[in-house]
PDB file of C-alpha atoms in Angstrom:
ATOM      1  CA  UNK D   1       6.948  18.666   4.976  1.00 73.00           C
ATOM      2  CA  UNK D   2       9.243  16.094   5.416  1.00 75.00           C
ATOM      3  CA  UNK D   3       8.330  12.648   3.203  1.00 73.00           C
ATOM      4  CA  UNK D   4       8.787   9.758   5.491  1.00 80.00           C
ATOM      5  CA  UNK D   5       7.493   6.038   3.878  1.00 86.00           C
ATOM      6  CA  UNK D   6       4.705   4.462   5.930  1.00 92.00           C
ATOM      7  CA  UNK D   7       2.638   1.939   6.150  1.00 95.00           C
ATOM      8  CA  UNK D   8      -1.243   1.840   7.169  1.00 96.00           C
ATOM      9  CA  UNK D   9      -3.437  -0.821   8.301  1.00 97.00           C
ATOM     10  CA  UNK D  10      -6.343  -1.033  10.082  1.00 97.00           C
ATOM     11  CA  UNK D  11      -8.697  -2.750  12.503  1.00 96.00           C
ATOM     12  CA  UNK D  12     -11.994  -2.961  14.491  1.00 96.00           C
ATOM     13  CA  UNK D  13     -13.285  -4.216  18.141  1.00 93.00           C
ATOM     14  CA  UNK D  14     -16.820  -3.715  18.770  1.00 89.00           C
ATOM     15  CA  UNK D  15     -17.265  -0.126  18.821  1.00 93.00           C
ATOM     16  CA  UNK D  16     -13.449   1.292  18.098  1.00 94.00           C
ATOM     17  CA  UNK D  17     -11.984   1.477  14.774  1.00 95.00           C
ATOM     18  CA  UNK D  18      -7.680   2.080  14.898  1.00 96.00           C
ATOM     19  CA  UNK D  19      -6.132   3.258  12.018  1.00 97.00           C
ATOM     20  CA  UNK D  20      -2.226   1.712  12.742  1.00 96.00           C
ATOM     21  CA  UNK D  21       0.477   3.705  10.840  1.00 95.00           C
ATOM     22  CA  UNK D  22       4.419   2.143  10.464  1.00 95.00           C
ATOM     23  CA  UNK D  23       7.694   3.525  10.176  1.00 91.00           C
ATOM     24  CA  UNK D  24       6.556   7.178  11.538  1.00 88.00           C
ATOM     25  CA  UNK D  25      10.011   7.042  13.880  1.00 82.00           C
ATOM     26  CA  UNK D  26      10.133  10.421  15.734  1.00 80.00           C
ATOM     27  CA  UNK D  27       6.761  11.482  15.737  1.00 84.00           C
ATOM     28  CA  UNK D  28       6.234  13.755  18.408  1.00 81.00           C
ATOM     29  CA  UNK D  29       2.883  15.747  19.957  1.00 76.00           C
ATOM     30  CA  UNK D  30       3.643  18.955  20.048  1.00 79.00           C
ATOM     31  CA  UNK D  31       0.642  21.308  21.283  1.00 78.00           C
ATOM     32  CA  UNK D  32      -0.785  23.385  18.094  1.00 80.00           C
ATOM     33  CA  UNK D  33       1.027  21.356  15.439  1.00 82.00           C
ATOM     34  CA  UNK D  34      -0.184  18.053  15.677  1.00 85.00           C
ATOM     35  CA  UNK D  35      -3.739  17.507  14.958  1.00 88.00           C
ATOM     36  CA  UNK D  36      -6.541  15.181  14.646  1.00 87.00           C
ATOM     37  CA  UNK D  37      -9.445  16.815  13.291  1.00 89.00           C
ATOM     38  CA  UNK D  38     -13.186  15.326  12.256  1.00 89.00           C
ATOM     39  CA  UNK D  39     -15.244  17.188   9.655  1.00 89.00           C
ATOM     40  CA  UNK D  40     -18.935  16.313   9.336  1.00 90.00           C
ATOM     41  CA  UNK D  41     -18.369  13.140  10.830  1.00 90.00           C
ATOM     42  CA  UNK D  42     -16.667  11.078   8.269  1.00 93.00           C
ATOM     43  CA  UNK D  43     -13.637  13.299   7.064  1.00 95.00           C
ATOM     44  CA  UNK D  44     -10.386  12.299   9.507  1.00 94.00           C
ATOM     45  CA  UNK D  45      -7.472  14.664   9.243  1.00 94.00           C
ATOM     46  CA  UNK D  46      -4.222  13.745  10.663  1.00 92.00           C
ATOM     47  CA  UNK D  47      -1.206  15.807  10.999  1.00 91.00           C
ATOM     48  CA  UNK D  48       1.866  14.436  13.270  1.00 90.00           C
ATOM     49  CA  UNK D  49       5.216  16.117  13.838  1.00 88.00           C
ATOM     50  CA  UNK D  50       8.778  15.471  14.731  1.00 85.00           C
ATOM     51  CA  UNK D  51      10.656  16.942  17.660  1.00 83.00           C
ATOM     52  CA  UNK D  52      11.774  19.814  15.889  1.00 87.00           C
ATOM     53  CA  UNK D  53       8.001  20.546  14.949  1.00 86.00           C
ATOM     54  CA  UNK D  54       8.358  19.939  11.369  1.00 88.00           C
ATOM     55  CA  UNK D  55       5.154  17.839   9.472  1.00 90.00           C
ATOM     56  CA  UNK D  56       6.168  14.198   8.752  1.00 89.00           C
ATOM     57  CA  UNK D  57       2.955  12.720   8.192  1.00 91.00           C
ATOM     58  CA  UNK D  58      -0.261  14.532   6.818  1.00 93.00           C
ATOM     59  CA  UNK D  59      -3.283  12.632   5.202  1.00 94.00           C
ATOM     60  CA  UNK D  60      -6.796  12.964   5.041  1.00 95.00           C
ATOM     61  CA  UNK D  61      -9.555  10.034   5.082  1.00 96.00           C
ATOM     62  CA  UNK D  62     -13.605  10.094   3.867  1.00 96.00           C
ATOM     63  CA  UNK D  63     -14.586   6.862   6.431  1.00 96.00           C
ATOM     64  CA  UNK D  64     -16.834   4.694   5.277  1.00 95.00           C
ATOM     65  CA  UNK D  65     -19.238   5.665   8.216  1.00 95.00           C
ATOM     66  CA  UNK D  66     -19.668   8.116  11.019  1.00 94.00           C
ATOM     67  CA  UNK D  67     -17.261   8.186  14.048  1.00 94.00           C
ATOM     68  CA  UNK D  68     -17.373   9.961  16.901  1.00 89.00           C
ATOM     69  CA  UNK D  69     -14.289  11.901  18.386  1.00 80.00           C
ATOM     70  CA  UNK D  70     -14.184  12.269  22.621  1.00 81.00           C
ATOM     71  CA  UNK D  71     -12.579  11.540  25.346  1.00 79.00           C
ATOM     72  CA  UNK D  72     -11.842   7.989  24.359  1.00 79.00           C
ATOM     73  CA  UNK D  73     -10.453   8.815  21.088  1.00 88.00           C
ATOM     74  CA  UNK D  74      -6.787   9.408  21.137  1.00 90.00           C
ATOM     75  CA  UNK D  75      -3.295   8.966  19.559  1.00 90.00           C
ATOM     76  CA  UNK D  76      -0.611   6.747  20.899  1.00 91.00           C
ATOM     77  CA  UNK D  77       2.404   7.387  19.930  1.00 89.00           C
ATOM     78  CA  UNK D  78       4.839   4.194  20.271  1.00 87.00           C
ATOM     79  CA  UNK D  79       8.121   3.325  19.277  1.00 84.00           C
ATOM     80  CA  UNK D  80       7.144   1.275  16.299  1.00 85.00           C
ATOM     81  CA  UNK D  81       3.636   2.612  15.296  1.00 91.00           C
ATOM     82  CA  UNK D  82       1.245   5.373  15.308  1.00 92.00           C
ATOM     83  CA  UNK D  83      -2.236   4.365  16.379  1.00 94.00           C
ATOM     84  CA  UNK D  84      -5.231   6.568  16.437  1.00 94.00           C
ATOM     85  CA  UNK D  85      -7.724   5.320  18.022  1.00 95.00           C
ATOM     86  CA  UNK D  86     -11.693   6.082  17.168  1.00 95.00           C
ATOM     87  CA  UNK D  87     -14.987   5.398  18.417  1.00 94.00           C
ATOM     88  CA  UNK D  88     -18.023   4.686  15.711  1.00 94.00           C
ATOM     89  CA  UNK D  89     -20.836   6.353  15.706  1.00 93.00           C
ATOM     90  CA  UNK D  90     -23.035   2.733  15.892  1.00 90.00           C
ATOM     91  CA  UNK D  91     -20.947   0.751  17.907  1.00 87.00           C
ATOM     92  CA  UNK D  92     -22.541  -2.299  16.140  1.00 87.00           C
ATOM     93  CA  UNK D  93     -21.948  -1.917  13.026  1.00 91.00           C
ATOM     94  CA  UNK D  94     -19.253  -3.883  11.088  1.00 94.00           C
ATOM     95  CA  UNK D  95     -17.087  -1.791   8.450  1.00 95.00           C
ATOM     96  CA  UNK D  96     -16.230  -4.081   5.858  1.00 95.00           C
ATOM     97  CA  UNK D  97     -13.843  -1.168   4.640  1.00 96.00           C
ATOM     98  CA  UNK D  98     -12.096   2.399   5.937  1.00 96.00           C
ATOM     99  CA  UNK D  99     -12.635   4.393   3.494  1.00 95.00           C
ATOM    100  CA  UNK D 100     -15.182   4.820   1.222  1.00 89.00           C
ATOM    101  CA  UNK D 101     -14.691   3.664  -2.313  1.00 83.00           C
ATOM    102  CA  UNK D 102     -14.668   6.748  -5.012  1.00 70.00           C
ATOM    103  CA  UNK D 103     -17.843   5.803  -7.464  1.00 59.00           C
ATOM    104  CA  UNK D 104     -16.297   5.814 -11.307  1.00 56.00           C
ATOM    105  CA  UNK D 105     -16.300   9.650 -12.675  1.00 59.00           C
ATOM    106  CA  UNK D 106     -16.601  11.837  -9.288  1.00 58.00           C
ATOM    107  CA  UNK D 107     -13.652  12.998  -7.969  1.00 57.00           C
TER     108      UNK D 107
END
């Protein structure tokens, strides 16, 4: 894997959450080694790739709630950012963070 600096931010409309990432120049899809994957609901793994198919970026995220990943869930790839775009699981609700903070002594 190649390390690449980024930056991530973060924001919510309604029902879609978009985790933004910077400074991922060259990230490519390329069919079976990029991959946005959703375990159990909350646990977001992200893998993106260059044009040669090697990893750049590769991070995993607990969310602080439930999402939902179909058909209007997606990646853009543009020239300055990386979005990935997500749907909640209750539209309503407001996330006041991403992630979900780690509770003193668990891992």
């Amino acid at each position: 894997m190649v390390k690449i600096d980024y930056k991530e931010n973060w924001f919510q409309t309604g029902p879609t959450l978009t985790i933004a990432l910077y400074g991922l120049k060259g990230a490519r899809y390329v069919e079976d080694k990029c991959q946005v994957k959703l375990v159990g609901g909350r646990k977001l793994f992200v893998r993106l790739v260059n044009a040669q198919g090697i990893t750049i970026f590769e991070k995993q995220w607990h969310l602080f709630d439930y999402i939902n990943l179909n058909d209007s869930c997606k990646v853009i790839l543009n020239p300055s950012n990386v979005q990935i775009v997500l749907q909640k699981a209750n539209g309503r609700s407001h996330w006041p963070e991403l992630v979900v903070k780690q509770q003193p002594g668990k891992p």
